[in-house]
PDB file of C-alpha atoms in Angstrom:
ATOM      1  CA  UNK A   1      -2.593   5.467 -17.705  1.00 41.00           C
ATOM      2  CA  UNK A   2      -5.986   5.596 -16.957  1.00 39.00           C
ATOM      3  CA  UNK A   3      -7.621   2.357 -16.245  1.00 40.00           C
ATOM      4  CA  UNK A   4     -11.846   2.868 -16.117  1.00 34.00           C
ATOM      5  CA  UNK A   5     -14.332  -0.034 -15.471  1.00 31.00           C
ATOM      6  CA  UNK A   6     -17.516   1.834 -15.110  1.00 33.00           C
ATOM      7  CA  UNK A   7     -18.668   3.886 -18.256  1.00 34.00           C
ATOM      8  CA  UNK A   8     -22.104   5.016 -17.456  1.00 40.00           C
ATOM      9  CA  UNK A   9     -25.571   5.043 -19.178  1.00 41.00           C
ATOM     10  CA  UNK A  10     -24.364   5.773 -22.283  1.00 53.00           C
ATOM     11  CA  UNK A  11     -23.778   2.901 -25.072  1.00 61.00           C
ATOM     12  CA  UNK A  12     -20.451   2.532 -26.513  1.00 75.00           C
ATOM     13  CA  UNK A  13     -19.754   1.387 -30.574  1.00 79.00           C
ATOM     14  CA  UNK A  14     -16.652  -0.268 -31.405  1.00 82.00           C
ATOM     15  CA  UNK A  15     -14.529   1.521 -33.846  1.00 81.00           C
ATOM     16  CA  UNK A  16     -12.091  -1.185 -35.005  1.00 79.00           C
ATOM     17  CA  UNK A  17     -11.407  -4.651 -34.098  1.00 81.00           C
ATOM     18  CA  UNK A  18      -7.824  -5.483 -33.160  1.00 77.00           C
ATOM     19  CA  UNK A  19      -8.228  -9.070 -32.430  1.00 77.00           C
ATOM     20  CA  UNK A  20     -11.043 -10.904 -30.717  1.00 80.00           C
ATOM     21  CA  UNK A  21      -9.583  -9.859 -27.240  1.00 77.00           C
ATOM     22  CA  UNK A  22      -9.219  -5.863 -27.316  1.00 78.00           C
ATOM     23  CA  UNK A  23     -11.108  -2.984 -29.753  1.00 81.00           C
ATOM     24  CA  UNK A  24     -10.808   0.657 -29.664  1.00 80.00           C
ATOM     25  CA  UNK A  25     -13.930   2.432 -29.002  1.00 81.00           C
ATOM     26  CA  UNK A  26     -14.730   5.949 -27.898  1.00 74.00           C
ATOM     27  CA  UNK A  27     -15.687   7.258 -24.613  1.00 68.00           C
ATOM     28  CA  UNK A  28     -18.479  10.136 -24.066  1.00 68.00           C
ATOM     29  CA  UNK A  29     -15.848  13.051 -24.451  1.00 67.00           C
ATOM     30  CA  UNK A  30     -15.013  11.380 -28.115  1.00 68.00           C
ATOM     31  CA  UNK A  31     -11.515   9.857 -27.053  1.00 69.00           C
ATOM     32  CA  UNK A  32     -10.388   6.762 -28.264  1.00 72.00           C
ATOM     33  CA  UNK A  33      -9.858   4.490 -25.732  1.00 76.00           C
ATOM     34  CA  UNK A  34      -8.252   0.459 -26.265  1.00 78.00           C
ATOM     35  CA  UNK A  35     -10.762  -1.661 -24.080  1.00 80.00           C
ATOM     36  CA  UNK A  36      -9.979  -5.435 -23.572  1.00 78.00           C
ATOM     37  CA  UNK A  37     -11.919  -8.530 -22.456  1.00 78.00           C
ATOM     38  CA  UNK A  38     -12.012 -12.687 -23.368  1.00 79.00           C
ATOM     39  CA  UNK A  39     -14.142 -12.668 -26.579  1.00 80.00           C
ATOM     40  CA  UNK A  40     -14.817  -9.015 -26.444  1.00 80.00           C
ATOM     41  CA  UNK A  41     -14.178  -8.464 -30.426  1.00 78.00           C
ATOM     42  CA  UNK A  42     -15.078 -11.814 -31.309  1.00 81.00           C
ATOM     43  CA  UNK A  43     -17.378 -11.746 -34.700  1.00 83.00           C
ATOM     44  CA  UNK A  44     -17.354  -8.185 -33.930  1.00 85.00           C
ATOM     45  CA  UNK A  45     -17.679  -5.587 -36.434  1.00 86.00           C
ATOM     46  CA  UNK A  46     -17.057  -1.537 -36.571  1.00 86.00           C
ATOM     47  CA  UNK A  47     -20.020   0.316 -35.458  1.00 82.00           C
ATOM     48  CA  UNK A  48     -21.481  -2.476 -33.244  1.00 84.00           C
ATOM     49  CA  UNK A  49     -22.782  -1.421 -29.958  1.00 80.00           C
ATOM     50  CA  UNK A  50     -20.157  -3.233 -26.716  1.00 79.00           C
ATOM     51  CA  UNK A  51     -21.518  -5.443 -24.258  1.00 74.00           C
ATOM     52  CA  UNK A  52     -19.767  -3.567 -21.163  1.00 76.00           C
ATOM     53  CA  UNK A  53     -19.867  -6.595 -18.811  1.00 77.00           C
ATOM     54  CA  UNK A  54     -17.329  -8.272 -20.842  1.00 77.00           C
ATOM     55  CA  UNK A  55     -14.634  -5.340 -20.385  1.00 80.00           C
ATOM     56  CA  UNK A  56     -11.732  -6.382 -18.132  1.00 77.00           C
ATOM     57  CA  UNK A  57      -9.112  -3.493 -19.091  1.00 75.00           C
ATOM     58  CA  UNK A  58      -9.241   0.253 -20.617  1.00 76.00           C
ATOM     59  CA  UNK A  59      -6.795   1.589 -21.435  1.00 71.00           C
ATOM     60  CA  UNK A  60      -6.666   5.409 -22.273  1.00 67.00           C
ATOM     61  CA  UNK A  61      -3.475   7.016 -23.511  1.00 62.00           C
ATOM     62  CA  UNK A  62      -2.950  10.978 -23.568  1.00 62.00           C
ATOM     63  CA  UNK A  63       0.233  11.211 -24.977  1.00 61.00           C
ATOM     64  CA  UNK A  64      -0.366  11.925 -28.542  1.00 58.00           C
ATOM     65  CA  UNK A  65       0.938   8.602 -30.720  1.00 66.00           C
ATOM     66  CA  UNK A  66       1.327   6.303 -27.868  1.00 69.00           C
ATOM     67  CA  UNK A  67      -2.768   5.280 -28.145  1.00 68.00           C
ATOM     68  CA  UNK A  68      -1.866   4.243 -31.719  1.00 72.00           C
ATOM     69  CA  UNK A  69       1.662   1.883 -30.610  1.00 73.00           C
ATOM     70  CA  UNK A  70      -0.560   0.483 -28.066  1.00 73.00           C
ATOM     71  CA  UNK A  71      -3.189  -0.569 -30.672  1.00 74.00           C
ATOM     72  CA  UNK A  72      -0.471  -1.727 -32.821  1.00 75.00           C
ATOM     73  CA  UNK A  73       1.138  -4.023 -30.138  1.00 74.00           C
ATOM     74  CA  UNK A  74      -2.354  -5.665 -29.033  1.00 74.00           C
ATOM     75  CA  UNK A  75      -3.028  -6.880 -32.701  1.00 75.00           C
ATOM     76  CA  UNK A  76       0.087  -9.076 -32.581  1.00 79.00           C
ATOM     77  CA  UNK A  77       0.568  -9.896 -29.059  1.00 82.00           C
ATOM     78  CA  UNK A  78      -1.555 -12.598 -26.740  1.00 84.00           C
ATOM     79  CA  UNK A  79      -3.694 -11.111 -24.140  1.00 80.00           C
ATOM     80  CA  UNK A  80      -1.933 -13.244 -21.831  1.00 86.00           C
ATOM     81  CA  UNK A  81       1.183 -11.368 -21.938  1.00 89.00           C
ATOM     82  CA  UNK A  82      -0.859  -8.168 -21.808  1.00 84.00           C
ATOM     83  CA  UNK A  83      -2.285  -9.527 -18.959  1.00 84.00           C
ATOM     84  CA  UNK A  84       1.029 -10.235 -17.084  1.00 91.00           C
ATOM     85  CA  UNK A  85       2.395  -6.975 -18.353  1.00 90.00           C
ATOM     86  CA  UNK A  86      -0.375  -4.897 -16.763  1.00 86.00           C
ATOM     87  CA  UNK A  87      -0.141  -6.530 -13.452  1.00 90.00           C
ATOM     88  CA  UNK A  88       3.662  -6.033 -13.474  1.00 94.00           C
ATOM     89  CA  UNK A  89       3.367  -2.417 -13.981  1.00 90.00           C
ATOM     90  CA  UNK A  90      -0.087  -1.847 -11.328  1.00 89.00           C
ATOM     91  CA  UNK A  91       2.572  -3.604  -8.952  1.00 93.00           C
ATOM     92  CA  UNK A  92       5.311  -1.438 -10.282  1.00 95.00           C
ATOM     93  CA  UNK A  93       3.162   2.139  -9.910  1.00 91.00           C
ATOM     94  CA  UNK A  94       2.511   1.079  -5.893  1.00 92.00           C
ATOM     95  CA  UNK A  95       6.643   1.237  -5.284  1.00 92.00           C
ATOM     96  CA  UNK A  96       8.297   3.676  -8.182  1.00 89.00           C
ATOM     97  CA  UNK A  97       6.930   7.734  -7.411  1.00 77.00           C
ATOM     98  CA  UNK A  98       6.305   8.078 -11.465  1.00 82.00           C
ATOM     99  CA  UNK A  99       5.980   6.064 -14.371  1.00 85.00           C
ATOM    100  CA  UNK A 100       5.458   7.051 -17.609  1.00 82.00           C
ATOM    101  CA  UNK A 101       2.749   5.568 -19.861  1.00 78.00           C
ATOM    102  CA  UNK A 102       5.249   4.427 -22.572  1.00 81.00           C
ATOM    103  CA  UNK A 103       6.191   1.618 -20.003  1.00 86.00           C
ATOM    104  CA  UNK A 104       2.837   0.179 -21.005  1.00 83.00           C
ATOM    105  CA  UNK A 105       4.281  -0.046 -24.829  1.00 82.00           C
ATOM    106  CA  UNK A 106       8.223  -0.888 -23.729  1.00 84.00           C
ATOM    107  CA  UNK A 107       7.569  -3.668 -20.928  1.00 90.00           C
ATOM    108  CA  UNK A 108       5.151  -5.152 -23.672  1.00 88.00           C
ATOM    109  CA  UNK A 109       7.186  -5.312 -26.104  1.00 87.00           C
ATOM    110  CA  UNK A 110      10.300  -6.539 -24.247  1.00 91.00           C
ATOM    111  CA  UNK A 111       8.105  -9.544 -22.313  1.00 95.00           C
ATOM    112  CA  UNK A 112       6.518 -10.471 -25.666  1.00 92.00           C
ATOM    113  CA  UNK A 113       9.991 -10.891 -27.279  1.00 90.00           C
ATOM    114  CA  UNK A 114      12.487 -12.119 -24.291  1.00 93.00           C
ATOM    115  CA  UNK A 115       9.362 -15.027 -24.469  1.00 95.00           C
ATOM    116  CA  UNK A 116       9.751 -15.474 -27.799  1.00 91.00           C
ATOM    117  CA  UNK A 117      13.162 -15.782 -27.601  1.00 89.00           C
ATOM    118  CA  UNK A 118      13.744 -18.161 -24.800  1.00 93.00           C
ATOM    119  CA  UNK A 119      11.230 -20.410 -26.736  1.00 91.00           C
ATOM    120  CA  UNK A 120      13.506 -20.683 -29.625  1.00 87.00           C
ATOM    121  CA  UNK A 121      16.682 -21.280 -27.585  1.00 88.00           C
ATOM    122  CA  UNK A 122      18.286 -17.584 -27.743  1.00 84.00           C
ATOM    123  CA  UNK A 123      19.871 -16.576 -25.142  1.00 81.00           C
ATOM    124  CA  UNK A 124      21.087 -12.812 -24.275  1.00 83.00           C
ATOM    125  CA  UNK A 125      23.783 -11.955 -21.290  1.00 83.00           C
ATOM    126  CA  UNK A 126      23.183  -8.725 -19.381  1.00 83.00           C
ATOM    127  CA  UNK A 127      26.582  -7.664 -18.550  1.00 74.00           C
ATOM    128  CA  UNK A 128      25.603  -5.211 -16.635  1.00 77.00           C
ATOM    129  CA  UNK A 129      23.342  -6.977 -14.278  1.00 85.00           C
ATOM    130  CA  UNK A 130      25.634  -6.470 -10.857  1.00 79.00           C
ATOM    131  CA  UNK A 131      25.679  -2.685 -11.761  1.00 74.00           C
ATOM    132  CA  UNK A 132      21.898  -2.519 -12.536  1.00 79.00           C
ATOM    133  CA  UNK A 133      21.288  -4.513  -9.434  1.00 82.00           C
ATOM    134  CA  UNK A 134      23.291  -1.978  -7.316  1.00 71.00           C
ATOM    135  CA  UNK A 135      22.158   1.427  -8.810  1.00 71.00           C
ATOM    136  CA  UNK A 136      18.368   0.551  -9.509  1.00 81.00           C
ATOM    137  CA  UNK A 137      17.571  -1.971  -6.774  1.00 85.00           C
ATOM    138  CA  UNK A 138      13.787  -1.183  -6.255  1.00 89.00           C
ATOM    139  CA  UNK A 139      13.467  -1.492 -10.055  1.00 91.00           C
ATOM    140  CA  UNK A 140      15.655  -5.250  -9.727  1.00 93.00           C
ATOM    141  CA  UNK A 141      13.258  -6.325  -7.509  1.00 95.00           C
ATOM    142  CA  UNK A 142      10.386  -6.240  -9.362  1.00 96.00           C
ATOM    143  CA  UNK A 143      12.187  -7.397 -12.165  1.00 96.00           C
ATOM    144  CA  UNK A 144      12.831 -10.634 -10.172  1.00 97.00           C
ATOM    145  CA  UNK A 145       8.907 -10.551  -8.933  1.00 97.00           C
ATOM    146  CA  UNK A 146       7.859  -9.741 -12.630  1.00 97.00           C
ATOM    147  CA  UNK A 147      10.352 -13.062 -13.919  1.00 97.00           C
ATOM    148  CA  UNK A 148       8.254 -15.337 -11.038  1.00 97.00           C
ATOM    149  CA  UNK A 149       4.879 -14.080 -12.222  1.00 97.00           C
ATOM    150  CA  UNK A 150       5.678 -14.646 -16.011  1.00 97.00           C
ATOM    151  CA  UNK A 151       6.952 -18.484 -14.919  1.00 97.00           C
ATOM    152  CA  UNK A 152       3.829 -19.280 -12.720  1.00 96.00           C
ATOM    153  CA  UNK A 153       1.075 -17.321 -15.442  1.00 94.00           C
ATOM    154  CA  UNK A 154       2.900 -18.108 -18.821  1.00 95.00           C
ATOM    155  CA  UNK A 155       4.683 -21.596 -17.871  1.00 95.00           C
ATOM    156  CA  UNK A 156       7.749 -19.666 -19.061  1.00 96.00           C
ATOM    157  CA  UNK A 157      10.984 -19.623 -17.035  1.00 96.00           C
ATOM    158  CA  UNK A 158      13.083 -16.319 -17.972  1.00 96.00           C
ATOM    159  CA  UNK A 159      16.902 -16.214 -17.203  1.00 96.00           C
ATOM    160  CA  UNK A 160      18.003 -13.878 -14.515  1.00 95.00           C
ATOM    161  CA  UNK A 161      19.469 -11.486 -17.285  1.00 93.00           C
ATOM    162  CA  UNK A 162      15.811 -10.163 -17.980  1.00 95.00           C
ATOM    163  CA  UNK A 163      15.628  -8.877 -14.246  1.00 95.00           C
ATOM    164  CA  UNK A 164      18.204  -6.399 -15.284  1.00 91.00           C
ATOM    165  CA  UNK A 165      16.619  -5.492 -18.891  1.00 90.00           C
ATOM    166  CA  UNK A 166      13.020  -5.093 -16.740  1.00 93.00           C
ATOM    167  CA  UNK A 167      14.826  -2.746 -14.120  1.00 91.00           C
ATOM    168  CA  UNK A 168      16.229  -0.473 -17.070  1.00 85.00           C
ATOM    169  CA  UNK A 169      12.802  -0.047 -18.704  1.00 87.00           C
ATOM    170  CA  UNK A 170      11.516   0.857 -15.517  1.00 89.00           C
ATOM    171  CA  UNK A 171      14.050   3.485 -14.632  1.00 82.00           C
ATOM    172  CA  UNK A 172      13.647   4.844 -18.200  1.00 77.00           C
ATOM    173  CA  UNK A 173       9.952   5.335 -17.679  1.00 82.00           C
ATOM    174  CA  UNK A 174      10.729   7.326 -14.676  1.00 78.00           C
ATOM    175  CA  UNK A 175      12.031   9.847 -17.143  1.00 68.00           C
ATOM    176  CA  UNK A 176       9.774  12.889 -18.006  1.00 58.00           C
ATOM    177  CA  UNK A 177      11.433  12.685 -21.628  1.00 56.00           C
ATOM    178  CA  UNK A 178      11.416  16.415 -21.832  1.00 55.00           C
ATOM    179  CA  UNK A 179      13.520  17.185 -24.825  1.00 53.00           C
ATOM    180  CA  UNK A 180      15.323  19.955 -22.998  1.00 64.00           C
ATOM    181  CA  UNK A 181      16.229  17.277 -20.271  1.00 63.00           C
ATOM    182  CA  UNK A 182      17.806  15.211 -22.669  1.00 59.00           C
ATOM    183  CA  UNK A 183      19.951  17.780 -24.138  1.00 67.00           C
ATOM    184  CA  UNK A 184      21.289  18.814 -20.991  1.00 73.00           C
ATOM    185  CA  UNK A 185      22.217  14.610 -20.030  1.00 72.00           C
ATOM    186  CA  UNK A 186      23.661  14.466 -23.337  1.00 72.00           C
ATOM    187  CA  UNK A 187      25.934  17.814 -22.881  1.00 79.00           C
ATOM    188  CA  UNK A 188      26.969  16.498 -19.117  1.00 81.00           C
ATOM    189  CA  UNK A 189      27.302  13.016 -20.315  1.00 81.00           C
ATOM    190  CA  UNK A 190      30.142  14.477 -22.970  1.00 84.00           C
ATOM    191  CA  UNK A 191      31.969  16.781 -20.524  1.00 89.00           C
ATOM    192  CA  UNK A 192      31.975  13.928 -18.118  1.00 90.00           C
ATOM    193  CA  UNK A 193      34.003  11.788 -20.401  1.00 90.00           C
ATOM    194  CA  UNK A 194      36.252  14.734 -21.644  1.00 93.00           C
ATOM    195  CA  UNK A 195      37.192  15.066 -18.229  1.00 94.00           C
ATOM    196  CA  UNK A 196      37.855  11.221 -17.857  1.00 94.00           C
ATOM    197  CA  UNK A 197      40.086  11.103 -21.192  1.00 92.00           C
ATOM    198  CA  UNK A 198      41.795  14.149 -19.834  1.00 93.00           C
ATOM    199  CA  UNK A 199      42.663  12.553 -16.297  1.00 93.00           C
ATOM    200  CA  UNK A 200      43.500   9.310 -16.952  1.00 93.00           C
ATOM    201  CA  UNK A 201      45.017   9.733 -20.173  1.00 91.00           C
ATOM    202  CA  UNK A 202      43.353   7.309 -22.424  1.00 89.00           C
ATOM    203  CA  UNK A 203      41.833   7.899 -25.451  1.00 86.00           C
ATOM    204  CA  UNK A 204      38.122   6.630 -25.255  1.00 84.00           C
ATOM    205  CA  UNK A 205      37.699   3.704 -27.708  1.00 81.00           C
ATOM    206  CA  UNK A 206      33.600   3.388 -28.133  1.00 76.00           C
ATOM    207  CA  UNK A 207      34.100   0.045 -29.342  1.00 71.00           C
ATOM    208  CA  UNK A 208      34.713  -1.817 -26.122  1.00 75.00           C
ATOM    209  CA  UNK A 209      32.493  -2.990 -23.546  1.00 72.00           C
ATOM    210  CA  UNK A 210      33.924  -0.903 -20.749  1.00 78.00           C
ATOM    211  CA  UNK A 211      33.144   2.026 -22.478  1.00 82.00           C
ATOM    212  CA  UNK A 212      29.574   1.144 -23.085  1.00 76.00           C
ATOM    213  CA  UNK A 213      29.377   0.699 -19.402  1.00 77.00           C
ATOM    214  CA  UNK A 214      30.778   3.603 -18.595  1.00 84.00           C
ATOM    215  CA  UNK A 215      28.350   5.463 -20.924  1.00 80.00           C
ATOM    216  CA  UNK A 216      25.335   3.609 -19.503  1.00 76.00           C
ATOM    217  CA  UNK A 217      26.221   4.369 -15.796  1.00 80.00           C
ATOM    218  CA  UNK A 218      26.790   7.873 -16.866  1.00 83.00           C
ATOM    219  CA  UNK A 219      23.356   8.537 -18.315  1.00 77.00           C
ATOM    220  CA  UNK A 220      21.796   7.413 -15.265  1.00 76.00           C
ATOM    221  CA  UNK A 221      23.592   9.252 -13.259  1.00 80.00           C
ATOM    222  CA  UNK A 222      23.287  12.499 -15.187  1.00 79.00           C
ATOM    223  CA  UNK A 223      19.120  11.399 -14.798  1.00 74.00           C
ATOM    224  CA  UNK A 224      19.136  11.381 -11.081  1.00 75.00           C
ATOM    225  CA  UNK A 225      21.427  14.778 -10.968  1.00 76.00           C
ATOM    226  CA  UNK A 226      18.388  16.322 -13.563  1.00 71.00           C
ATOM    227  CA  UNK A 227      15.809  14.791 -11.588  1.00 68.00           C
ATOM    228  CA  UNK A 228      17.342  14.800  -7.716  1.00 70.00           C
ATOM    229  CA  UNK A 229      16.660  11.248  -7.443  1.00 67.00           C
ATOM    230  CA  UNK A 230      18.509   9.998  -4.171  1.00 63.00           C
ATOM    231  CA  UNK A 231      21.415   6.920  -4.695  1.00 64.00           C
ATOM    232  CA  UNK A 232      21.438   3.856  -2.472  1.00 64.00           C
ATOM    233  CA  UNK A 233      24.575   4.108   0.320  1.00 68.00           C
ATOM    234  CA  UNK A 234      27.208   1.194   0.264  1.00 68.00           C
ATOM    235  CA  UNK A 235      29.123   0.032   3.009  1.00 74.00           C
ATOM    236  CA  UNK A 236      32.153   2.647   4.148  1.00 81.00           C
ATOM    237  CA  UNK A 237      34.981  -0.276   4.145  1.00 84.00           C
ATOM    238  CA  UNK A 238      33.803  -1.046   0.817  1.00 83.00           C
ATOM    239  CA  UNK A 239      34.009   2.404  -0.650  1.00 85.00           C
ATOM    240  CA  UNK A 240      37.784   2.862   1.401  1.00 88.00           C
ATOM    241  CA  UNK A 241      38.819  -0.043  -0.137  1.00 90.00           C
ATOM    242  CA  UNK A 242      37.630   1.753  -4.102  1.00 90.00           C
ATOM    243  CA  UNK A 243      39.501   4.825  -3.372  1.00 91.00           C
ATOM    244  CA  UNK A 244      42.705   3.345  -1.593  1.00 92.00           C
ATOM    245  CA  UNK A 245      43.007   0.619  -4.570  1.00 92.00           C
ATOM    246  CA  UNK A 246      42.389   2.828  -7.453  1.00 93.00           C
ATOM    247  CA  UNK A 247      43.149   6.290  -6.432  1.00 95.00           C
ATOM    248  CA  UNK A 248      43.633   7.604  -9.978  1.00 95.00           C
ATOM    249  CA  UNK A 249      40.376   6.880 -10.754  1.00 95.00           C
ATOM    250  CA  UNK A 250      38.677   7.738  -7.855  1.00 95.00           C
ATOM    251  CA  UNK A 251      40.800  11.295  -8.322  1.00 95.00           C
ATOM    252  CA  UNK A 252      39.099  11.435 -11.765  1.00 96.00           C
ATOM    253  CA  UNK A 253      35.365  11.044  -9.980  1.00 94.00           C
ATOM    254  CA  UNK A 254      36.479  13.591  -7.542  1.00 94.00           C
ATOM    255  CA  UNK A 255      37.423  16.387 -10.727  1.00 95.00           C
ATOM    256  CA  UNK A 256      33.620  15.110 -12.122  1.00 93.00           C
ATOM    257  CA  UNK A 257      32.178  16.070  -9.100  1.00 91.00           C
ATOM    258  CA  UNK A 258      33.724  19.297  -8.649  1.00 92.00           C
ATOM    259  CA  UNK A 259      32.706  19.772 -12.197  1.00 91.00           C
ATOM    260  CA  UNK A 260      28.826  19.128 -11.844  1.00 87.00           C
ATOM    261  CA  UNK A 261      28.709  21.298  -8.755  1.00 86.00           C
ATOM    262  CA  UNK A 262      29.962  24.100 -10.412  1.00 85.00           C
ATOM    263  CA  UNK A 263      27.357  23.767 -12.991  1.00 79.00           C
ATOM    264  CA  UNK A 264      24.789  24.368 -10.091  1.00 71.00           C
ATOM    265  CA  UNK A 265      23.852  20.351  -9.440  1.00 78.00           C
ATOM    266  CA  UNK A 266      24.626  18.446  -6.568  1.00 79.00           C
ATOM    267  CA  UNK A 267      27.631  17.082  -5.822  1.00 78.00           C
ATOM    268  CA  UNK A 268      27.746  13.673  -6.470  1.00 85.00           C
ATOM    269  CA  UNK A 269      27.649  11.264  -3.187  1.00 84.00           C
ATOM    270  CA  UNK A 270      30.425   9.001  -1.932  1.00 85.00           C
ATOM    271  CA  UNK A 271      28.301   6.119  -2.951  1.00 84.00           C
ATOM    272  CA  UNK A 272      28.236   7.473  -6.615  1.00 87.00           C
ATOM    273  CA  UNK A 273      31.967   8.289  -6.489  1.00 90.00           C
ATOM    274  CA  UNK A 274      32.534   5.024  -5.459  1.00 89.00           C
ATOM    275  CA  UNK A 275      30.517   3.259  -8.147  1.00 86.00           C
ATOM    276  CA  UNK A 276      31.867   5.942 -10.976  1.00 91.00           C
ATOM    277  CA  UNK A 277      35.541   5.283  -9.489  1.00 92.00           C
ATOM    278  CA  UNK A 278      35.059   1.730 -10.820  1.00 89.00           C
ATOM    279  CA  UNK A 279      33.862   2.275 -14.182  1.00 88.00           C
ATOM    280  CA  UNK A 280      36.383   4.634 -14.595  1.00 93.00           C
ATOM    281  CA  UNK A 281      39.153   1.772 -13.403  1.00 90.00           C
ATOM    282  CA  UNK A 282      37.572  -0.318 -15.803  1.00 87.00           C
ATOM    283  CA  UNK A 283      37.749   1.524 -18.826  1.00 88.00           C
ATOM    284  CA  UNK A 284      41.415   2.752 -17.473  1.00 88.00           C
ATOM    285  CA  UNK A 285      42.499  -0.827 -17.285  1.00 84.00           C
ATOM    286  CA  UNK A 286      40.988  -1.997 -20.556  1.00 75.00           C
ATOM    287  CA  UNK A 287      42.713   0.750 -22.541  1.00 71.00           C
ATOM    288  CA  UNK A 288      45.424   0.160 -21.028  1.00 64.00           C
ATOM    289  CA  UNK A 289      45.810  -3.364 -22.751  1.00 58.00           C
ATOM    290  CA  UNK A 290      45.461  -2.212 -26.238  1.00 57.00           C
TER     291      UNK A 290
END
């Protein structure tokens, strides 16, 4: 996203007012662009010429559709959480290698309603947290920074479940979200689990938490096989201990790895063995109940 300050000679006219904080004007080349300052649209009316010292934030979408969500999202959300939101994801672009502009529209959103939540008293677990923690730790750590920032700017105290929701929205926007990328996670993602209903002899019950989990952890990792995104090492004595105690499934992550190499990827890591290994237990164990 581009973020401009300085415009230039020329005068710019408001096109519509979303609220007295942000309008949508256009720039020289005819773009629309969402620009946003205290009292910038305040009595305010299409076609009015912008005082330019009272812009604090442009922001200029090129994705086709995403200028429009944004505009949509400013009319009902306080510039305070835009504010937070943008400073979250400036800190966010100095640490992650790419992030796509539909974080701007996803982080929004989700601060705007985990707030609202909390302030009525609902709370949501992230059972996944430990696993999000360990595969996207970078991302968990600026979910933590971005739960500190919203408590000190918006007097607003998150639960440590959000770090875990911020870190997924984060690895998402790393995504190029290249419809032929997709298909070919999806495909993987399905001859992944044939392979596990094969080997350990379960049938795969999509109703149960372990399953979901399973799914989840698979459709990251199929994301950083696409995109050749490195995984985080774990200790040795820790990853022994995985494949001594549950051998069957760490048997089944060796037969998945074998499986994606063939298909011209690279093989999958001990670390990633380790952590599929588990899930795989998991599911194994819960299926094995029924």
């Amino acid at each position: 996203m581009d973020q401009v300050f300085v415009f230039g000679a020329s005068p710019m006219r408001i096109c519509k007012i979303l609220n007295n904080n942000a309008v949508i004007v256009r720039n020289a080349q005819q773009q629309e662009q969402v620009v946003m300052g205290c009292g910038l649209g305040f009595q305010k009316r299409p076609g009015d010429y912008l005082d330019k010292t009272c812009i604090e934030k442009t922001f200029s979408l090129q994705e086709p559709g995403l200028q429009a969500l944004l505009s949509e999202l400013l009319q009902r959300i306080p510039i305070e959480i835009i504010t937070v939101s943008d400073h979250v994801i400036c800190q966010a672009r100095k640490k992650l290698p790419f992030l796509h502009d539909r974080i701007y529209l996803t982080l929004v959103d989700h601060f705007h309603f985990a707030i609202e939540r909390h302030r009525q008293g609902i709370a949501i677990r992230n059972l996944m947290l430990w696993d999000i923690q360990q595969l996207y730790p970078c991302e968990y750590d600026i979910g933590v920074a971005s739960l500190e920032l919203i408590a000190q700017e918006l007097n607003c105290q998150l639960p440590v479940d959000e770090t875990g929701f911020i870190a997924l929205h984060l690895a998402n926007a790393q995504l190029t979200g290249d419809m032929q990328v997709t298909n070919q996670i999806s495909l993987l993602m399905q001859e992944v689990l044939q392979i596990v209903r094969l080997k350990m002899h379960i049938r795969l019950d999509e109703n149960t938490l372990a399953f979901h989990r399973l799914v989840t952890h698979l459709k990251f990792l199929a994301q950083r096989i696409l995109n050749k995104q490195g995984f985080p090492s774990v200790d040795l004595e820790l990853q022994k201990m995985v494949e001594d105690c549950y051998p069957q499934a760490w048997n089944c992550a060796k037969t998945i790895s074998n499986h994606i190499e063939k298909h011209a990827y690279p093989k999958l890591t001990d670390a990633e063995l380790m952590y599929l290994s588990l899930h795989i237990n998991r599911l194994h164990d819960r299926q094995s109940k029924q």
